[in-house]
Amino acid sequence: MGSKNKLKRFKENETFKNVLQPNREEIRAGFSLKGNWQSHFGNDNPIVLELGCGKGEYTLGLARLEKDKNFIGIDIKGARLWRGAKTALEDNLGNVAFLRIQIELIDELFAENEVSEIWITFPDPQIKYKRTKHRMTNLDFLEKYRKILKPRGPIHLKTDSEFLHGYTLGLLHGTGQQVMYANHDVYRNEGSPPEVLEIQTFYEQQYLEEGKPITYIQFRIN
């Protein structure tokens, strides 16, 4: 994507009512919607997050399937968010918002027990050991998720990375977390929830064409 296109999308994001882009000063001063996300959506429906949402394909897909929930796609890349935000506005999806922040700031944007559910879809597996701190299912991130989730709120990990699937399962079992469901090849083995099979991202379709298995874990943090 050319720099002119990116700049255009950044400008458009500023005009979209469903895109929020708080800077670090705003966050440090106390983000106004923390603990008060109902005021943005105009209802008190459950809040579901998609972390590292990219173009928001999963956020949009879930929002269409479950209109009685509010969905927030989170990513740091504004040019990607633009696509999901624009589609949500064009399709009148009032239960969708996008938040441009770094994932490690998530507990500064949501209050304790404010989030009902979290989806992590096709994150970078960060395979090198020195990148462990960036894996989105490491212990530090799990603690941040625990803080903002309601008790027994589920976390979903859908990935093409057998490494990340195995790493996450090992970590969950090793720390005594509750693994509710795990599948190392969702399209060949039965039992995955419908939303795991019915929603496919652009990259997921590419992975499937390459013959890569898609894995899925649903778990809770104690």
PDB file of C-alpha atoms in Angstrom:
ATOM      1  CA  MET A   1       0.000   0.000   0.000  1.00  0.00           C
ATOM      2  CA  GLY A   2       1.379   3.405  -0.986  1.00  0.00           C
ATOM      3  CA  SER A   3       2.116   6.087   1.595  1.00  0.00           C
ATOM      4  CA  LYS A   4      -0.548   8.371   0.075  1.00  0.00           C
ATOM      5  CA  ASN A   5      -3.197   5.683   0.559  1.00  0.00           C
ATOM      6  CA  LYS A   6      -2.093   5.133   4.134  1.00  0.00           C
ATOM      7  CA  LEU A   7      -2.261   8.846   4.908  1.00  0.00           C
ATOM      8  CA  LYS A   8      -5.720   9.031   3.358  1.00  0.00           C
ATOM      9  CA  ARG A   9      -6.909   6.145   5.505  1.00  0.00           C
ATOM     10  CA  PHE A  10      -5.409   7.657   8.652  1.00  0.00           C
ATOM     11  CA  LYS A  11      -7.324  10.868   7.912  1.00  0.00           C
ATOM     12  CA  GLU A  12     -10.562   8.974   7.295  1.00  0.00           C
ATOM     13  CA  ASN A  13     -10.155   7.062  10.553  1.00  0.00           C
ATOM     14  CA  GLU A  14     -10.267  10.395  12.368  1.00  0.00           C
ATOM     15  CA  THR A  15     -13.752  11.003  10.946  1.00  0.00           C
ATOM     16  CA  PHE A  16     -15.157   7.542  11.691  1.00  0.00           C
ATOM     17  CA  LYS A  17     -17.384   7.483  14.759  1.00  0.00           C
ATOM     18  CA  ASN A  18     -16.577   3.814  15.324  1.00  0.00           C
ATOM     19  CA  VAL A  19     -12.778   4.310  15.550  1.00  0.00           C
ATOM     20  CA  LEU A  20     -11.091   5.398  18.773  1.00  0.00           C
ATOM     21  CA  GLN A  21      -7.397   6.328  18.800  1.00  0.00           C
ATOM     22  CA  PRO A  22      -6.399   7.477  22.297  1.00  0.00           C
ATOM     23  CA  ASN A  23      -2.821   8.654  22.689  1.00  0.00           C
ATOM     24  CA  ARG A  24      -0.627   7.721  25.644  1.00  0.00           C
ATOM     25  CA  GLU A  25      -1.294  11.033  27.402  1.00  0.00           C
ATOM     26  CA  GLU A  26      -5.045  10.423  27.273  1.00  0.00           C
ATOM     27  CA  ILE A  27      -4.538   6.899  28.562  1.00  0.00           C
ATOM     28  CA  ARG A  28      -2.250   7.996  31.402  1.00  0.00           C
ATOM     29  CA  ALA A  29      -4.763  10.681  32.408  1.00  0.00           C
ATOM     30  CA  GLY A  30      -7.489   8.040  32.621  1.00  0.00           C
ATOM     31  CA  PHE A  31      -9.268   6.845  29.473  1.00  0.00           C
ATOM     32  CA  SER A  32     -12.822   8.193  29.568  1.00  0.00           C
ATOM     33  CA  LEU A  33     -14.495   4.974  28.378  1.00  0.00           C
ATOM     34  CA  LYS A  34     -12.701   2.677  30.824  1.00  0.00           C
ATOM     35  CA  GLY A  35     -15.505   1.130  32.854  1.00  0.00           C
ATOM     36  CA  ASN A  36     -18.028   3.026  30.766  1.00  0.00           C
ATOM     37  CA  TRP A  37     -18.076   1.390  27.330  1.00  0.00           C
ATOM     38  CA  GLN A  38     -21.884   1.185  27.524  1.00  0.00           C
ATOM     39  CA  SER A  39     -21.945   4.920  26.820  1.00  0.00           C
ATOM     40  CA  HIS A  40     -20.217   4.392  23.474  1.00  0.00           C
ATOM     41  CA  PHE A  41     -22.606   1.674  22.300  1.00  0.00           C
ATOM     42  CA  GLY A  42     -25.711   3.054  23.989  1.00  0.00           C
ATOM     43  CA  ASN A  43     -26.530  -0.283  25.631  1.00  0.00           C
ATOM     44  CA  ASP A  44     -25.225  -2.642  28.301  1.00  0.00           C
ATOM     45  CA  ASN A  45     -24.775  -5.685  26.047  1.00  0.00           C
ATOM     46  CA  PRO A  46     -21.738  -7.925  26.637  1.00  0.00           C
ATOM     47  CA  ILE A  47     -18.427  -6.653  25.260  1.00  0.00           C
ATOM     48  CA  VAL A  48     -16.277  -8.962  23.134  1.00  0.00           C
ATOM     49  CA  LEU A  49     -12.729  -8.082  22.039  1.00  0.00           C
ATOM     50  CA  GLU A  50     -10.746  -9.257  19.041  1.00  0.00           C
ATOM     51  CA  LEU A  51      -7.043  -8.656  19.679  1.00  0.00           C
ATOM     52  CA  GLY A  52      -4.770  -8.013  16.709  1.00  0.00           C
ATOM     53  CA  CYS A  53      -7.857  -7.710  14.519  1.00  0.00           C
ATOM     54  CA  GLY A  54      -6.126  -6.541  11.324  1.00  0.00           C
ATOM     55  CA  LYS A  55      -8.837  -5.632   8.821  1.00  0.00           C
ATOM     56  CA  GLY A  56     -11.495  -6.682  11.305  1.00  0.00           C
ATOM     57  CA  GLU A  57     -12.845  -9.646   9.388  1.00  0.00           C
ATOM     58  CA  TYR A  58     -13.494 -11.672  12.531  1.00  0.00           C
ATOM     59  CA  THR A  59     -14.872  -8.700  14.444  1.00  0.00           C
ATOM     60  CA  LEU A  60     -17.357  -8.057  11.640  1.00  0.00           C
ATOM     61  CA  GLY A  61     -18.231 -11.726  11.219  1.00  0.00           C
ATOM     62  CA  LEU A  62     -18.959 -12.173  14.910  1.00  0.00           C
ATOM     63  CA  ALA A  63     -20.976  -8.942  15.029  1.00  0.00           C
ATOM     64  CA  ARG A  64     -23.215 -10.202  12.233  1.00  0.00           C
ATOM     65  CA  LEU A  65     -23.751 -13.544  13.982  1.00  0.00           C
ATOM     66  CA  GLU A  66     -24.402 -12.118  17.450  1.00  0.00           C
ATOM     67  CA  LYS A  67     -26.234  -8.812  17.275  1.00  0.00           C
ATOM     68  CA  ASP A  68     -26.923  -8.833  21.022  1.00  0.00           C
ATOM     69  CA  LYS A  69     -23.216  -8.332  21.804  1.00  0.00           C
ATOM     70  CA  ASN A  70     -20.831  -5.419  21.223  1.00  0.00           C
ATOM     71  CA  PHE A  71     -17.565  -6.162  19.425  1.00  0.00           C
ATOM     72  CA  ILE A  72     -14.340  -4.162  19.594  1.00  0.00           C
ATOM     73  CA  GLY A  73     -11.477  -4.909  17.231  1.00  0.00           C
ATOM     74  CA  ILE A  74      -8.078  -3.847  18.557  1.00  0.00           C
ATOM     75  CA  ASP A  75      -4.932  -3.279  16.503  1.00  0.00           C
ATOM     76  CA  ILE A  76      -2.112  -0.750  16.304  1.00  0.00           C
ATOM     77  CA  LYS A  77      -2.133  -0.540  12.498  1.00  0.00           C
ATOM     78  CA  GLY A  78      -4.560   2.181  11.467  1.00  0.00           C
ATOM     79  CA  ALA A  79      -4.477   1.454   7.735  1.00  0.00           C
ATOM     80  CA  ARG A  80      -5.757  -2.051   8.447  1.00  0.00           C
ATOM     81  CA  LEU A  81      -8.411  -0.916  10.919  1.00  0.00           C
ATOM     82  CA  TRP A  82      -9.737   1.455   8.282  1.00  0.00           C
ATOM     83  CA  ARG A  83     -11.106  -1.416   6.190  1.00  0.00           C
ATOM     84  CA  GLY A  84     -13.087  -2.964   9.025  1.00  0.00           C
ATOM     85  CA  ALA A  85     -14.361   0.375  10.302  1.00  0.00           C
ATOM     86  CA  LYS A  86     -15.500   1.480   6.851  1.00  0.00           C
ATOM     87  CA  THR A  87     -17.312  -1.812   6.231  1.00  0.00           C
ATOM     88  CA  ALA A  88     -19.037  -1.610   9.615  1.00  0.00           C
ATOM     89  CA  LEU A  89     -20.317   1.877   8.811  1.00  0.00           C
ATOM     90  CA  GLU A  90     -21.414   0.910   5.297  1.00  0.00           C
ATOM     91  CA  ASP A  91     -23.290  -2.122   6.670  1.00  0.00           C
ATOM     92  CA  ASN A  92     -24.800  -0.215   9.608  1.00  0.00           C
ATOM     93  CA  LEU A  93     -23.217  -2.499  12.191  1.00  0.00           C
ATOM     94  CA  GLY A  94     -23.842  -0.418  15.290  1.00  0.00           C
ATOM     95  CA  ASN A  95     -22.435  -3.115  17.568  1.00  0.00           C
ATOM     96  CA  VAL A  96     -18.887  -2.700  16.206  1.00  0.00           C
ATOM     97  CA  ALA A  97     -16.048  -0.395  17.227  1.00  0.00           C
ATOM     98  CA  PHE A  98     -12.310  -0.339  16.563  1.00  0.00           C
ATOM     99  CA  LEU A  99      -9.617   0.711  18.990  1.00  0.00           C
ATOM    100  CA  ARG A 100      -6.152   1.653  17.779  1.00  0.00           C
ATOM    101  CA  ILE A 101      -3.763   0.850  20.635  1.00  0.00           C
ATOM    102  CA  GLN A 102      -0.940  -1.508  21.503  1.00  0.00           C
ATOM    103  CA  ILE A 103      -2.298  -4.711  23.034  1.00  0.00           C
ATOM    104  CA  GLU A 104      -0.104  -4.386  26.126  1.00  0.00           C
ATOM    105  CA  LEU A 105      -2.160  -1.303  27.120  1.00  0.00           C
ATOM    106  CA  ILE A 106      -5.425  -3.228  27.160  1.00  0.00           C
ATOM    107  CA  ASP A 107      -5.861  -3.153  30.938  1.00  0.00           C
ATOM    108  CA  GLU A 108      -5.622   0.653  30.799  1.00  0.00           C
ATOM    109  CA  LEU A 109      -8.615   0.839  28.448  1.00  0.00           C
ATOM    110  CA  PHE A 110     -10.997  -1.626  30.091  1.00  0.00           C
ATOM    111  CA  ALA A 111     -12.014  -1.921  33.733  1.00  0.00           C
ATOM    112  CA  GLU A 112     -11.997  -5.025  35.888  1.00  0.00           C
ATOM    113  CA  ASN A 113     -14.710  -7.498  34.802  1.00  0.00           C
ATOM    114  CA  GLU A 114     -15.804  -5.232  31.925  1.00  0.00           C
ATOM    115  CA  VAL A 115     -15.142  -7.679  29.069  1.00  0.00           C
ATOM    116  CA  SER A 116     -17.174 -10.843  28.529  1.00  0.00           C
ATOM    117  CA  GLU A 117     -15.033 -12.633  25.958  1.00  0.00           C
ATOM    118  CA  ILE A 118     -11.741 -12.344  24.037  1.00  0.00           C
ATOM    119  CA  TRP A 119     -10.795 -13.623  20.582  1.00  0.00           C
ATOM    120  CA  ILE A 120      -7.174 -13.867  19.418  1.00  0.00           C
ATOM    121  CA  THR A 121      -7.122 -14.670  15.718  1.00  0.00           C
ATOM    122  CA  PHE A 122      -3.978 -15.547  13.765  1.00  0.00           C
ATOM    123  CA  PRO A 123      -1.468 -13.560  15.815  1.00  0.00           C
ATOM    124  CA  ASP A 124       2.222 -13.545  14.981  1.00  0.00           C
ATOM    125  CA  PRO A 125       3.463 -16.684  16.814  1.00  0.00           C
ATOM    126  CA  GLN A 126       6.760 -14.992  17.742  1.00  0.00           C
ATOM    127  CA  ILE A 127       8.634 -18.292  17.457  1.00  0.00           C
ATOM    128  CA  LYS A 128      12.100 -17.070  18.497  1.00  0.00           C
ATOM    129  CA  TYR A 129      12.744 -17.434  22.234  1.00  0.00           C
ATOM    130  CA  LYS A 130      13.752 -13.789  22.590  1.00  0.00           C
ATOM    131  CA  ARG A 131      10.298 -12.855  21.263  1.00  0.00           C
ATOM    132  CA  THR A 132       8.462 -14.785  23.996  1.00  0.00           C
ATOM    133  CA  LYS A 133       7.398 -11.541  25.682  1.00  0.00           C
ATOM    134  CA  HIS A 134       5.462 -10.620  22.531  1.00  0.00           C
ATOM    135  CA  ARG A 135       3.445 -13.854  22.307  1.00  0.00           C
ATOM    136  CA  MET A 136      -0.160 -12.936  22.921  1.00  0.00           C
ATOM    137  CA  THR A 137      -0.772 -15.945  25.148  1.00  0.00           C
ATOM    138  CA  ASN A 138       2.249 -15.540  27.424  1.00  0.00           C
ATOM    139  CA  LEU A 139       1.773 -15.251  31.193  1.00  0.00           C
ATOM    140  CA  ASP A 140       1.950 -11.446  31.242  1.00  0.00           C
ATOM    141  CA  PHE A 141      -0.777 -11.115  28.622  1.00  0.00           C
ATOM    142  CA  LEU A 142      -2.920 -13.780  30.322  1.00  0.00           C
ATOM    143  CA  GLU A 143      -2.773 -11.747  33.523  1.00  0.00           C
ATOM    144  CA  LYS A 144      -3.933  -8.630  31.675  1.00  0.00           C
ATOM    145  CA  TYR A 145      -6.819 -10.592  30.169  1.00  0.00           C
ATOM    146  CA  ARG A 146      -7.751 -11.979  33.594  1.00  0.00           C
ATOM    147  CA  LYS A 147      -8.002  -8.452  34.991  1.00  0.00           C
ATOM    148  CA  ILE A 148     -10.508  -7.214  32.435  1.00  0.00           C
ATOM    149  CA  LEU A 149     -12.553 -10.378  31.878  1.00  0.00           C
ATOM    150  CA  LYS A 150     -15.673 -11.246  33.785  1.00  0.00           C
ATOM    151  CA  PRO A 151     -15.312 -14.381  35.939  1.00  0.00           C
ATOM    152  CA  ARG A 152     -15.302 -17.470  33.692  1.00  0.00           C
ATOM    153  CA  GLY A 153     -15.136 -15.314  30.573  1.00  0.00           C
ATOM    154  CA  PRO A 154     -13.767 -17.425  27.684  1.00  0.00           C
ATOM    155  CA  ILE A 155     -10.700 -16.716  25.565  1.00  0.00           C
ATOM    156  CA  HIS A 156     -10.483 -18.110  22.026  1.00  0.00           C
ATOM    157  CA  LEU A 157      -7.227 -18.683  20.141  1.00  0.00           C
ATOM    158  CA  LYS A 158      -7.501 -19.506  16.449  1.00  0.00           C
ATOM    159  CA  THR A 159      -4.214 -19.882  14.615  1.00  0.00           C
ATOM    160  CA  ASP A 160      -2.403 -21.619  11.774  1.00  0.00           C
ATOM    161  CA  SER A 161       0.698 -21.909  13.976  1.00  0.00           C
ATOM    162  CA  GLU A 162       1.102 -25.392  15.422  1.00  0.00           C
ATOM    163  CA  PHE A 163       3.920 -23.908  17.515  1.00  0.00           C
ATOM    164  CA  LEU A 164       1.671 -21.305  19.162  1.00  0.00           C
ATOM    165  CA  HIS A 165      -1.109 -23.863  19.613  1.00  0.00           C
ATOM    166  CA  GLY A 166       1.269 -26.235  21.420  1.00  0.00           C
ATOM    167  CA  TYR A 167       2.960 -23.468  23.418  1.00  0.00           C
ATOM    168  CA  THR A 168      -0.401 -22.157  24.623  1.00  0.00           C
ATOM    169  CA  LEU A 169      -1.775 -25.578  25.558  1.00  0.00           C
ATOM    170  CA  GLY A 170       1.401 -26.390  27.473  1.00  0.00           C
ATOM    171  CA  LEU A 171       1.274 -23.088  29.337  1.00  0.00           C
ATOM    172  CA  LEU A 172      -2.404 -23.478  30.201  1.00  0.00           C
ATOM    173  CA  HIS A 173      -2.013 -27.033  31.478  1.00  0.00           C
ATOM    174  CA  GLY A 174       1.184 -26.136  33.326  1.00  0.00           C
ATOM    175  CA  THR A 175      -0.461 -23.270  35.207  1.00  0.00           C
ATOM    176  CA  GLY A 176      -3.723 -25.088  35.964  1.00  0.00           C
ATOM    177  CA  GLN A 177      -6.006 -23.087  33.681  1.00  0.00           C
ATOM    178  CA  GLN A 178      -9.272 -24.518  32.338  1.00  0.00           C
ATOM    179  CA  VAL A 179      -9.029 -25.714  28.733  1.00  0.00           C
ATOM    180  CA  MET A 180     -12.631 -26.058  27.593  1.00  0.00           C
ATOM    181  CA  TYR A 181     -11.909 -27.247  24.067  1.00  0.00           C
ATOM    182  CA  ALA A 182      -8.883 -27.799  21.838  1.00  0.00           C
ATOM    183  CA  ASN A 183      -8.660 -28.910  18.219  1.00  0.00           C
ATOM    184  CA  HIS A 184      -5.481 -29.120  16.134  1.00  0.00           C
ATOM    185  CA  ASP A 185      -7.332 -29.202  12.781  1.00  0.00           C
ATOM    186  CA  VAL A 186     -10.795 -27.639  12.953  1.00  0.00           C
ATOM    187  CA  TYR A 187     -11.835 -28.356   9.372  1.00  0.00           C
ATOM    188  CA  ARG A 188     -11.014 -32.062   9.556  1.00  0.00           C
ATOM    189  CA  ASN A 189     -12.012 -32.865  13.117  1.00  0.00           C
ATOM    190  CA  GLU A 190     -15.592 -32.358  14.258  1.00  0.00           C
ATOM    191  CA  GLY A 191     -16.710 -30.433  17.310  1.00  0.00           C
ATOM    192  CA  SER A 192     -15.573 -26.831  16.863  1.00  0.00           C
ATOM    193  CA  PRO A 193     -18.137 -24.057  17.571  1.00  0.00           C
ATOM    194  CA  PRO A 194     -19.939 -22.733  14.467  1.00  0.00           C
ATOM    195  CA  GLU A 195     -18.271 -19.306  14.658  1.00  0.00           C
ATOM    196  CA  VAL A 196     -14.864 -20.994  14.354  1.00  0.00           C
ATOM    197  CA  LEU A 197     -15.862 -22.611  11.061  1.00  0.00           C
ATOM    198  CA  GLU A 198     -18.220 -20.021   9.581  1.00  0.00           C
ATOM    199  CA  ILE A 199     -15.870 -17.014   9.733  1.00  0.00           C
ATOM    200  CA  GLN A 200     -12.663 -17.063   7.692  1.00  0.00           C
ATOM    201  CA  THR A 201     -10.163 -14.259   7.290  1.00  0.00           C
ATOM    202  CA  PHE A 202      -8.395 -13.509   4.026  1.00  0.00           C
ATOM    203  CA  TYR A 203      -5.163 -15.017   5.313  1.00  0.00           C
ATOM    204  CA  GLU A 204      -6.952 -18.031   6.728  1.00  0.00           C
ATOM    205  CA  GLN A 205      -8.284 -18.822   3.263  1.00  0.00           C
ATOM    206  CA  GLN A 206      -4.729 -18.628   1.949  1.00  0.00           C
ATOM    207  CA  TYR A 207      -3.495 -20.972   4.678  1.00  0.00           C
ATOM    208  CA  LEU A 208      -6.229 -23.460   3.783  1.00  0.00           C
ATOM    209  CA  GLU A 209      -5.282 -23.317   0.107  1.00  0.00           C
ATOM    210  CA  GLU A 210      -1.724 -24.163   1.170  1.00  0.00           C
ATOM    211  CA  GLY A 211      -3.046 -27.156   3.114  1.00  0.00           C
ATOM    212  CA  LYS A 212      -2.189 -25.728   6.537  1.00  0.00           C
ATOM    213  CA  PRO A 213      -4.309 -27.028   9.437  1.00  0.00           C
ATOM    214  CA  ILE A 214      -6.147 -24.371  11.427  1.00  0.00           C
ATOM    215  CA  THR A 215      -6.051 -24.879  15.191  1.00  0.00           C
ATOM    216  CA  TYR A 216      -8.350 -23.617  17.931  1.00  0.00           C
ATOM    217  CA  ILE A 217      -8.363 -23.471  21.737  1.00  0.00           C
ATOM    218  CA  GLN A 218     -11.099 -22.161  24.035  1.00  0.00           C
ATOM    219  CA  PHE A 219     -10.015 -21.624  27.629  1.00  0.00           C
ATOM    220  CA  ARG A 220     -10.641 -19.777  30.875  1.00  0.00           C
ATOM    221  CA  ILE A 221      -8.153 -18.188  33.245  1.00  0.00           C
ATOM    222  CA  ASN A 222      -8.574 -19.118  36.897  1.00  0.00           C
TER     223      ASN A 222
END
